Amino acid sequence: FFFFFQESMHAYAANVYRSVIEELMKGKQRKFIAVEQEFFRLWWDAVATDTYKQQVHQLLQEGRLEFVIGGQVMHDEAVTLIDDQILQLTEGHGFLYETFGIRPQFSWHIDPFGASATTPTLFALAGFNAHLISRIDYDLKADMQKNKKLQFVWQGSPSLSERQEIFTHIMDQYSYCTPSQIPFSNRSGFYWNGIAAFPDPPKDGVYPNMSLPVTDTNIHLYAQTMVANIKERAAWFRTSDVLWPWGCDKQFFNASVQYSNMDLLLDYINKHSDEFGVTVQYATVGDYFQAVYGRNLTWEIRDSQDFLPYSTEPFQAWTGFYTSRSTLKGIARRASSLLYAGESFFTQYVRKHPASSICKCGALKQLQSLRWAVSEVQHHDGITGTEAPKVKDMYMNNLMYGMFNVKKLMASIIFDMNNVKKNGEVYSSVYFKDSGIPDVDQYVVVYNPLAWNVTTFVTVSVSHLAMSVYDELGHPVPAQVQSSAESRSTYDMYILVAISGLSYRKYNVKPLNGKQSAFIGRSVKYKRKDITRADQQSRQLLPVVNNCYQVLFDQNTNLMYSITERETNQTVQLTQEFLEYHVNGDVMKGPISDNYLFAPNASAVPVSKAVGLEVVSGNLMTEIRQYFYSNGTSQDYIYAVYTRMYTVPEGYDGKLLCHRIEQEYSVGPLELNREAVLRTSTNLNTRQLLYTDSNGYQIQKRPFKAYVNNTVARNYYPMVQTAYIEDDTTRLMLLAERAHGVSSQGNGQVEVMLHRRLWNNLQWDLNYNLTLNDSSVVRPVIWVILGTKAGTNILYRTSVLALEHRPVVMFGALSGDKPKLPRQVHQNSVHGSPVTVPPNLHLQTLSIPGWRYSSNHAEQVRSIRMGKQKQGDADFSRVLLRIRHLYEVGEDPVLSQPVMVNLKSLLKGLGSVMVVEERSLTGTWDVNTLKRWKWKTAQYPSKGFTNSTETSENCIVTVHPKEIRTFFVYFQGQ
């Protein structure tokens, strides 16, 4: 987990590939594994000569170079969303299959900080035969090692269980680096190329810390050292095959000294194998797993329990990175969501406007720039916030550049389609923007990227209170205008939009012209209250009510007091406060917090003594603005909460909208060595049991555990989208639009870490500028849902996706004359009919990947062997479709049922479906030919291959709980 500036990384990576390829060609016995495609592709496209390219093809065919995982990066497992994991895996796999006709079958997830139970399912669906991890709790690893339990068959998904299980290997205590101590010298051993120095390598080729070379005098001692370590490890595993990782971070940049020394050592051990009792050979991960599989043993099953959080020693809980660099975490998710919208928008456009004026290849490049940026930030030192500021800036710049490209593409598609229509409307421009709206007639174009009908509010800035909004037919649209909490010069306008699946609508926003105007939100400001001296006896409660909830605020403190769910009349006492953990940054004084670690000194401390309150109420929404001050006279607030409750007029489906209490927070700039949390305390008897999501895919149960040391930090878990607490009848859910650390430090409590600002003097952190002195203000959003367990189960799966994929808002300025009003509502302007799936399914992907590979494997391999891979333009005829079932088996009597989907009618708006091919998760396997290894377990003693899914007859597929089904779809006339 070392990070570099881009230029040094490119220089280093280019050196590794050049140097390793040269060395592999020199000795038939030599092998090498390569993981992350991003660097390989940069080398392949920009540096590799034709000779090197030919050699790579040869080495792959011989099985001496092996790509493992094969994604763009080795993604983090704690704070990433399954959609983005799939994206980055697909991005790498598409390149490898198109270029070499190969499909990785093993994982090498050695470096993510803890292991998620979603990953085994992800890799099983991608066609992998075995999974390999390393970083799990130190005490658990010691126990598993002692009892030879480091290998097992993992059923990561309770619903998919043995259908998508995968054999999993955990590396022993030595992890993925070669032990460097050699007893016969004070120099290191086995790292003959030393430590990397880039971009300026030493002229004489002598790098720092080069290991003692193997010579006639020390070869026996070297061999003894290596064999002793191999035997120590052998005792921890059930088979006599030992995986001995050779290398570490930033190695093999000078592969010739590496291989020449190791060749001598391996030959020597094998010549004396009778004496040593060991034979050794170069191997890939695939070779190792093939050997273990061949032993035909029966393995234990592990259920869906994960390996989070991760601690390396008693005071080192790696739970800080769940929140580190919250701004980067937020932008990464916004980018992912925009990409999701852009993909389906472009796919529909290409299908419906084949002769369009937009250059399709250029458009695909715009999408690809965001695919690449969203993929790379999933790295375990990317979205985690565990990189140097320079590297964080690189990720941010790449994300912003990709978002700019996709926004430009979406705007030009709207522009093109509307100017082609010739119905009297001519746009002078279509654009995205963040500033206030000019006072001319304005079109607001809103695209719903979800395959459901969505009713929600979109917010735009306006310059006047008196405004009106009209739809395509000139009918007034409900809207509310009010003073902005952020800006003195503009107003916020909330427009109620109802849009069908994957469709867009246009709204005309005008200054008031005497007719119907938007509602106006009126503000009432309350006096700042000292919460330390509040009178508990004479409590005065201020109610805020919509159709679903009544929320009471205590006027003695200006804090929330209770929420009542009106349908069931359940009331939960509930109060929220901001606290800060004070943490140590001086290694001389004890454990530190840094980008990775969270090491609180003591319990969290409340931050504010006084709270100000303003209530802005109108017919459609009420916004409660709370401002938290360090004391009664401070000028500036340090924290703020904006709570929004919506009232939906008759004639609109307001179920989801009404049932969410939206909160936006303003946190920062923090003081140094402070970690800010929002703690919600209720009177629910939760027994300190917390539930959190695993990568937005499934829910994990998190009982509170007491430890000898560091109990607070070791009870923090990642919340990627969802966390909840409950008692026997009532559940309180929090839904998030970026990852946070979350914990339940008391009965009835849930706390979310929103921000961190740290400095420490650990030498290693200083060397890599890893001190997290993050002085930003962060603005995360959380939706709160309260209700019965059954009721919230129905609401939260759709709500969490509605938060992730909020509508995309664009603006159009009209040129010239007033438009003639069209005769019908264009709900379906991108295509014929909307694309809609039932509420328990999610249209996870609808895109045009552009891959040129043949979906017939034999044909693809043949064309590569003959050097006939298709060059030139991308393939626009293949549409990639993924459908995911959102529910677990038995979770809901109705929504947990399998669903039959007719793909022809689902996609009729895009044209006439001719051919549907079902594929593996990343698209590289035909599911009918994918035969994964079946490892023997006590549950299923017969060994053989597992075939995963029933195939689709005549375009009708049945999607079972938790399945993610992937298809290539081809339409008529392509």
PDB file of N, CA and C in Angstrom, residues 57-122:
ATOM      1  N   HIS A  57       2.200 -12.140 -25.432  1.00  0.00           N
ATOM      2  CA  HIS A  57       1.269 -13.140 -25.976  1.00  0.00           C
ATOM      3  C   HIS A  57       1.815 -14.554 -25.763  1.00  0.00           C
ATOM      4  N   GLN A  58       3.111 -14.729 -26.062  1.00  0.00           N
ATOM      5  CA  GLN A  58       3.728 -16.048 -25.937  1.00  0.00           C
ATOM      6  C   GLN A  58       3.733 -16.521 -24.475  1.00  0.00           C
ATOM      7  N   LEU A  59       4.127 -15.632 -23.567  1.00  0.00           N
ATOM      8  CA  LEU A  59       4.218 -15.996 -22.147  1.00  0.00           C
ATOM      9  C   LEU A  59       2.847 -16.347 -21.562  1.00  0.00           C
ATOM     10  N   LEU A  60       1.810 -15.641 -21.999  1.00  0.00           N
ATOM     11  CA  LEU A  60       0.456 -15.934 -21.527  1.00  0.00           C
ATOM     12  C   LEU A  60       0.027 -17.314 -22.024  1.00  0.00           C
ATOM     13  N   GLN A  61       0.352 -17.620 -23.297  1.00  0.00           N
ATOM     14  CA  GLN A  61      -0.013 -18.931 -23.845  1.00  0.00           C
ATOM     15  C   GLN A  61       0.705 -20.052 -23.109  1.00  0.00           C
ATOM     16  N   GLU A  62       1.944 -19.790 -22.697  1.00  0.00           N
ATOM     17  CA  GLU A  62       2.732 -20.815 -21.992  1.00  0.00           C
ATOM     18  C   GLU A  62       2.350 -20.908 -20.515  1.00  0.00           C
ATOM     19  N   GLY A  63       1.511 -19.977 -20.041  1.00  0.00           N
ATOM     20  CA  GLY A  63       1.108 -19.995 -18.635  1.00  0.00           C
ATOM     21  C   GLY A  63       2.208 -19.516 -17.698  1.00  0.00           C
ATOM     22  N   ARG A  64       3.201 -18.806 -18.233  1.00  0.00           N
ATOM     23  CA  ARG A  64       4.308 -18.347 -17.377  1.00  0.00           C
ATOM     24  C   ARG A  64       4.106 -16.905 -16.906  1.00  0.00           C
ATOM     25  N   LEU A  65       3.292 -16.180 -17.625  1.00  0.00           N
ATOM     26  CA  LEU A  65       2.800 -14.887 -17.122  1.00  0.00           C
ATOM     27  C   LEU A  65       1.309 -15.114 -16.877  1.00  0.00           C
ATOM     28  N   GLU A  66       0.857 -14.773 -15.664  1.00  0.00           N
ATOM     29  CA  GLU A  66      -0.563 -15.001 -15.351  1.00  0.00           C
ATOM     30  C   GLU A  66      -1.159 -13.709 -14.815  1.00  0.00           C
ATOM     31  N   PHE A  67      -2.268 -13.291 -15.415  1.00  0.00           N
ATOM     32  CA  PHE A  67      -3.009 -12.155 -14.873  1.00  0.00           C
ATOM     33  C   PHE A  67      -3.988 -12.687 -13.833  1.00  0.00           C
ATOM     34  N   VAL A  68      -3.876 -12.173 -12.597  1.00  0.00           N
ATOM     35  CA  VAL A  68      -4.838 -12.565 -11.567  1.00  0.00           C
ATOM     36  C   VAL A  68      -5.708 -11.354 -11.240  1.00  0.00           C
ATOM     37  N   ILE A  69      -6.908 -11.610 -10.811  1.00  0.00           N
ATOM     38  CA  ILE A  69      -7.997 -10.624 -10.642  1.00  0.00           C
ATOM     39  C   ILE A  69      -8.329 -10.000 -11.993  1.00  0.00           C
ATOM     40  N   GLY A  70      -7.386  -9.221 -12.556  1.00  0.00           N
ATOM     41  CA  GLY A  70      -7.593  -8.680 -13.898  1.00  0.00           C
ATOM     42  C   GLY A  70      -8.459  -7.441 -13.961  1.00  0.00           C
ATOM     43  N   GLY A  71      -8.831  -6.874 -12.793  1.00  0.00           N
ATOM     44  CA  GLY A  71      -9.545  -5.602 -12.816  1.00  0.00           C
ATOM     45  C   GLY A  71      -8.573  -4.459 -13.096  1.00  0.00           C
ATOM     46  N   GLN A  72      -9.117  -3.238 -13.222  1.00  0.00           N
ATOM     47  CA  GLN A  72      -8.241  -2.072 -13.394  1.00  0.00           C
ATOM     48  C   GLN A  72      -7.328  -1.918 -12.184  1.00  0.00           C
ATOM     49  N   VAL A  73      -7.867  -2.216 -10.988  1.00  0.00           N
ATOM     50  CA  VAL A  73      -7.117  -2.033  -9.748  1.00  0.00           C
ATOM     51  C   VAL A  73      -7.451  -3.193  -8.805  1.00  0.00           C
ATOM     52  N   MET A  74      -6.724  -3.269  -7.687  1.00  0.00           N
ATOM     53  CA  MET A  74      -7.126  -4.159  -6.600  1.00  0.00           C
ATOM     54  C   MET A  74      -8.010  -3.303  -5.700  1.00  0.00           C
ATOM     55  N   HIS A  75      -9.323  -3.508  -5.795  1.00  0.00           N
ATOM     56  CA  HIS A  75     -10.229  -2.540  -5.171  1.00  0.00           C
ATOM     57  C   HIS A  75     -10.308  -2.716  -3.655  1.00  0.00           C
ATOM     58  N   ASP A  76     -10.628  -1.616  -2.986  1.00  0.00           N
ATOM     59  CA  ASP A  76     -10.913  -1.685  -1.555  1.00  0.00           C
ATOM     60  C   ASP A  76     -12.186  -2.506  -1.354  1.00  0.00           C
ATOM     61  N   GLU A  77     -12.294  -3.166  -0.203  1.00  0.00           N
ATOM     62  CA  GLU A  77     -13.481  -3.985   0.058  1.00  0.00           C
ATOM     63  C   GLU A  77     -14.438  -3.360   1.065  1.00  0.00           C
ATOM     64  N   ALA A  78     -14.000  -2.360   1.816  1.00  0.00           N
ATOM     65  CA  ALA A  78     -14.834  -1.849   2.910  1.00  0.00           C
ATOM     66  C   ALA A  78     -15.756  -0.724   2.467  1.00  0.00           C
ATOM     67  N   VAL A  79     -15.246   0.241   1.688  1.00  0.00           N
ATOM     68  CA  VAL A  79     -16.017   1.470   1.435  1.00  0.00           C
ATOM     69  C   VAL A  79     -16.475   1.621  -0.012  1.00  0.00           C
ATOM     70  N   THR A  80     -16.337   0.557  -0.809  1.00  0.00           N
ATOM     71  CA  THR A  80     -16.746   0.631  -2.216  1.00  0.00           C
ATOM     72  C   THR A  80     -18.136   0.034  -2.399  1.00  0.00           C
ATOM     73  N   LEU A  81     -18.778   0.474  -3.474  1.00  0.00           N
ATOM     74  CA  LEU A  81     -20.110   0.002  -3.834  1.00  0.00           C
ATOM     75  C   LEU A  81     -19.964  -1.151  -4.825  1.00  0.00           C
ATOM     76  N   ILE A  82     -20.816  -2.165  -4.713  1.00  0.00           N
ATOM     77  CA  ILE A  82     -20.684  -3.325  -5.602  1.00  0.00           C
ATOM     78  C   ILE A  82     -20.748  -2.908  -7.075  1.00  0.00           C
ATOM     79  N   ASP A  83     -21.546  -1.890  -7.398  1.00  0.00           N
ATOM     80  CA  ASP A  83     -21.640  -1.428  -8.800  1.00  0.00           C
ATOM     81  C   ASP A  83     -20.271  -1.001  -9.321  1.00  0.00           C
ATOM     82  N   ASP A  84     -19.509  -0.320  -8.456  1.00  0.00           N
ATOM     83  CA  ASP A  84     -18.209   0.216  -8.883  1.00  0.00           C
ATOM     84  C   ASP A  84     -17.149  -0.883  -8.887  1.00  0.00           C
ATOM     85  N   GLN A  85     -17.308  -1.877  -8.000  1.00  0.00           N
ATOM     86  CA  GLN A  85     -16.412  -3.038  -8.045  1.00  0.00           C
ATOM     87  C   GLN A  85     -16.607  -3.773  -9.374  1.00  0.00           C
ATOM     88  N   ILE A  86     -17.871  -3.950  -9.749  1.00  0.00           N
ATOM     89  CA  ILE A  86     -18.175  -4.644 -11.010  1.00  0.00           C
ATOM     90  C   ILE A  86     -17.635  -3.842 -12.194  1.00  0.00           C
ATOM     91  N   LEU A  87     -17.813  -2.531 -12.132  1.00  0.00           N
ATOM     92  CA  LEU A  87     -17.330  -1.670 -13.224  1.00  0.00           C
ATOM     93  C   LEU A  87     -15.833  -1.841 -13.428  1.00  0.00           C
ATOM     94  N   GLN A  88     -15.046  -1.738 -12.336  1.00  0.00           N
ATOM     95  CA  GLN A  88     -13.595  -1.756 -12.513  1.00  0.00           C
ATOM     96  C   GLN A  88     -13.103  -3.147 -12.922  1.00  0.00           C
ATOM     97  N   LEU A  89     -13.822  -4.182 -12.468  1.00  0.00           N
ATOM     98  CA  LEU A  89     -13.465  -5.550 -12.861  1.00  0.00           C
ATOM     99  C   LEU A  89     -13.779  -5.759 -14.348  1.00  0.00           C
ATOM    100  N   THR A  90     -14.940  -5.275 -14.762  1.00  0.00           N
ATOM    101  CA  THR A  90     -15.379  -5.412 -16.157  1.00  0.00           C
ATOM    102  C   THR A  90     -14.447  -4.641 -17.091  1.00  0.00           C
ATOM    103  N   GLU A  91     -14.044  -3.465 -16.644  1.00  0.00           N
ATOM    104  CA  GLU A  91     -13.151  -2.606 -17.437  1.00  0.00           C
ATOM    105  C   GLU A  91     -11.828  -3.339 -17.727  1.00  0.00           C
ATOM    106  N   GLY A  92     -11.248  -3.961 -16.705  1.00  0.00           N
ATOM    107  CA  GLY A  92      -9.999  -4.705 -16.898  1.00  0.00           C
ATOM    108  C   GLY A  92     -10.204  -5.984 -17.697  1.00  0.00           C
ATOM    109  N   HIS A  93     -11.280  -6.729 -17.368  1.00  0.00           N
ATOM    110  CA  HIS A  93     -11.531  -8.004 -18.056  1.00  0.00           C
ATOM    111  C   HIS A  93     -11.814  -7.796 -19.539  1.00  0.00           C
ATOM    112  N   GLY A  94     -12.541  -6.724 -19.862  1.00  0.00           N
ATOM    113  CA  GLY A  94     -12.841  -6.452 -21.272  1.00  0.00           C
ATOM    114  C   GLY A  94     -11.561  -6.246 -22.069  1.00  0.00           C
ATOM    115  N   PHE A  95     -10.623  -5.501 -21.489  1.00  0.00           N
ATOM    116  CA  PHE A  95      -9.333  -5.261 -22.154  1.00  0.00           C
ATOM    117  C   PHE A  95      -8.559  -6.578 -22.332  1.00  0.00           C
ATOM    118  N   LEU A  96      -8.485  -7.384 -21.271  1.00  0.00           N
ATOM    119  CA  LEU A  96      -7.691  -8.621 -21.336  1.00  0.00           C
ATOM    120  C   LEU A  96      -8.274  -9.605 -22.347  1.00  0.00           C
ATOM    121  N   TYR A  97      -9.607  -9.669 -22.399  1.00  0.00           N
ATOM    122  CA  TYR A  97     -10.230 -10.629 -23.305  1.00  0.00           C
ATOM    123  C   TYR A  97     -10.114 -10.159 -24.754  1.00  0.00           C
ATOM    124  N   GLU A  98     -10.290  -8.874 -24.941  1.00  0.00           N
ATOM    125  CA  GLU A  98     -10.190  -8.312 -26.292  1.00  0.00           C
ATOM    126  C   GLU A  98      -8.757  -8.436 -26.820  1.00  0.00           C
ATOM    127  N   THR A  99      -7.784  -8.229 -25.945  1.00  0.00           N
ATOM    128  CA  THR A  99      -6.383  -8.166 -26.380  1.00  0.00           C
ATOM    129  C   THR A  99      -5.733  -9.539 -26.435  1.00  0.00           C
ATOM    130  N   PHE A 100      -6.027 -10.399 -25.449  1.00  0.00           N
ATOM    131  CA  PHE A 100      -5.314 -11.675 -25.345  1.00  0.00           C
ATOM    132  C   PHE A 100      -6.229 -12.895 -25.380  1.00  0.00           C
ATOM    133  N   GLY A 101      -7.550 -12.683 -25.285  1.00  0.00           N
ATOM    134  CA  GLY A 101      -8.460 -13.830 -25.237  1.00  0.00           C
ATOM    135  C   GLY A 101      -8.360 -14.596 -23.929  1.00  0.00           C
ATOM    136  N   ILE A 102      -7.839 -13.933 -22.872  1.00  0.00           N
ATOM    137  CA  ILE A 102      -7.728 -14.653 -21.595  1.00  0.00           C
ATOM    138  C   ILE A 102      -8.726 -14.114 -20.574  1.00  0.00           C
ATOM    139  N   ARG A 103      -9.061 -14.980 -19.598  1.00  0.00           N
ATOM    140  CA  ARG A 103     -10.052 -14.642 -18.575  1.00  0.00           C
ATOM    141  C   ARG A 103      -9.494 -15.059 -17.217  1.00  0.00           C
ATOM    142  N   PRO A 104      -9.130 -14.085 -16.381  1.00  0.00           N
ATOM    143  CA  PRO A 104      -8.562 -14.419 -15.076  1.00  0.00           C
ATOM    144  C   PRO A 104      -9.508 -15.320 -14.283  1.00  0.00           C
ATOM    145  N   GLN A 105      -8.901 -16.259 -13.506  1.00  0.00           N
ATOM    146  CA  GLN A 105      -9.726 -17.216 -12.767  1.00  0.00           C
ATOM    147  C   GLN A 105      -9.382 -17.293 -11.296  1.00  0.00           C
ATOM    148  N   PHE A 106      -8.473 -16.421 -10.850  1.00  0.00           N
ATOM    149  CA  PHE A 106      -8.079 -16.437  -9.437  1.00  0.00           C
ATOM    150  C   PHE A 106      -7.952 -15.015  -8.927  1.00  0.00           C
ATOM    151  N   SER A 107      -8.171 -14.875  -7.614  1.00  0.00           N
ATOM    152  CA  SER A 107      -8.011 -13.534  -7.054  1.00  0.00           C
ATOM    153  C   SER A 107      -6.713 -13.465  -6.271  1.00  0.00           C
ATOM    154  N   TRP A 108      -6.313 -12.263  -5.954  1.00  0.00           N
ATOM    155  CA  TRP A 108      -5.078 -12.018  -5.190  1.00  0.00           C
ATOM    156  C   TRP A 108      -5.364 -10.744  -4.400  1.00  0.00           C
ATOM    157  N   HIS A 109      -6.388 -10.834  -3.503  1.00  0.00           N
ATOM    158  CA  HIS A 109      -6.832  -9.627  -2.799  1.00  0.00           C
ATOM    159  C   HIS A 109      -6.071  -9.475  -1.490  1.00  0.00           C
ATOM    160  N   ILE A 110      -4.768  -9.275  -1.638  1.00  0.00           N
ATOM    161  CA  ILE A 110      -3.866  -9.352  -0.485  1.00  0.00           C
ATOM    162  C   ILE A 110      -3.811  -8.067   0.331  1.00  0.00           C
ATOM    163  N   ASP A 111      -4.225  -6.939  -0.249  1.00  0.00           N
ATOM    164  CA  ASP A 111      -3.910  -5.674   0.414  1.00  0.00           C
ATOM    165  C   ASP A 111      -5.078  -4.864   0.955  1.00  0.00           C
ATOM    166  N   PRO A 112      -6.327  -5.095   0.515  1.00  0.00           N
ATOM    167  CA  PRO A 112      -7.429  -4.326   1.114  1.00  0.00           C
ATOM    168  C   PRO A 112      -7.475  -4.538   2.631  1.00  0.00           C
ATOM    169  N   PHE A 113      -7.910  -3.500   3.344  1.00  0.00           N
ATOM    170  CA  PHE A 113      -7.800  -3.481   4.806  1.00  0.00           C
ATOM    171  C   PHE A 113      -9.030  -4.114   5.450  1.00  0.00           C
ATOM    172  N   GLY A 114      -9.069  -5.457   5.409  1.00  0.00           N
ATOM    173  CA  GLY A 114     -10.243  -6.203   5.844  1.00  0.00           C
ATOM    174  C   GLY A 114     -10.920  -6.797   4.619  1.00  0.00           C
ATOM    175  N   ALA A 115     -11.676  -7.874   4.820  1.00  0.00           N
ATOM    176  CA  ALA A 115     -12.281  -8.576   3.683  1.00  0.00           C
ATOM    177  C   ALA A 115     -13.798  -8.614   3.836  1.00  0.00           C
ATOM    178  N   SER A 116     -14.484  -8.235   2.761  1.00  0.00           N
ATOM    179  CA  SER A 116     -15.947  -8.179   2.748  1.00  0.00           C
ATOM    180  C   SER A 116     -16.529  -9.499   2.263  1.00  0.00           C
ATOM    181  N   ALA A 117     -17.742  -9.808   2.699  1.00  0.00           N
ATOM    182  CA  ALA A 117     -18.409 -11.034   2.251  1.00  0.00           C
ATOM    183  C   ALA A 117     -19.048 -10.874   0.870  1.00  0.00           C
ATOM    184  N   THR A 118     -19.042  -9.648   0.340  1.00  0.00           N
ATOM    185  CA  THR A 118     -19.551  -9.445  -1.023  1.00  0.00           C
ATOM    186  C   THR A 118     -18.523  -9.943  -2.042  1.00  0.00           C
ATOM    187  N   THR A 119     -17.241  -9.815  -1.695  1.00  0.00           N
ATOM    188  CA  THR A 119     -16.177 -10.133  -2.664  1.00  0.00           C
ATOM    189  C   THR A 119     -16.205 -11.587  -3.139  1.00  0.00           C
ATOM    190  N   PRO A 120     -16.362 -12.577  -2.235  1.00  0.00           N
ATOM    191  CA  PRO A 120     -16.414 -13.947  -2.762  1.00  0.00           C
ATOM    192  C   PRO A 120     -17.545 -14.143  -3.772  1.00  0.00           C
ATOM    193  N   THR A 121     -18.684 -13.499  -3.538  1.00  0.00           N
ATOM    194  CA  THR A 121     -19.802 -13.616  -4.488  1.00  0.00           C
ATOM    195  C   THR A 121     -19.445 -12.951  -5.819  1.00  0.00           C
ATOM    196  N   LEU A 122     -18.849 -11.766  -5.728  1.00  0.00           N
ATOM    197  CA  LEU A 122     -18.434 -11.021  -6.925  1.00  0.00           C
ATOM    198  C   LEU A 122     -17.500 -11.875  -7.784  1.00  0.00           C
TER     199      LEU A 122
END
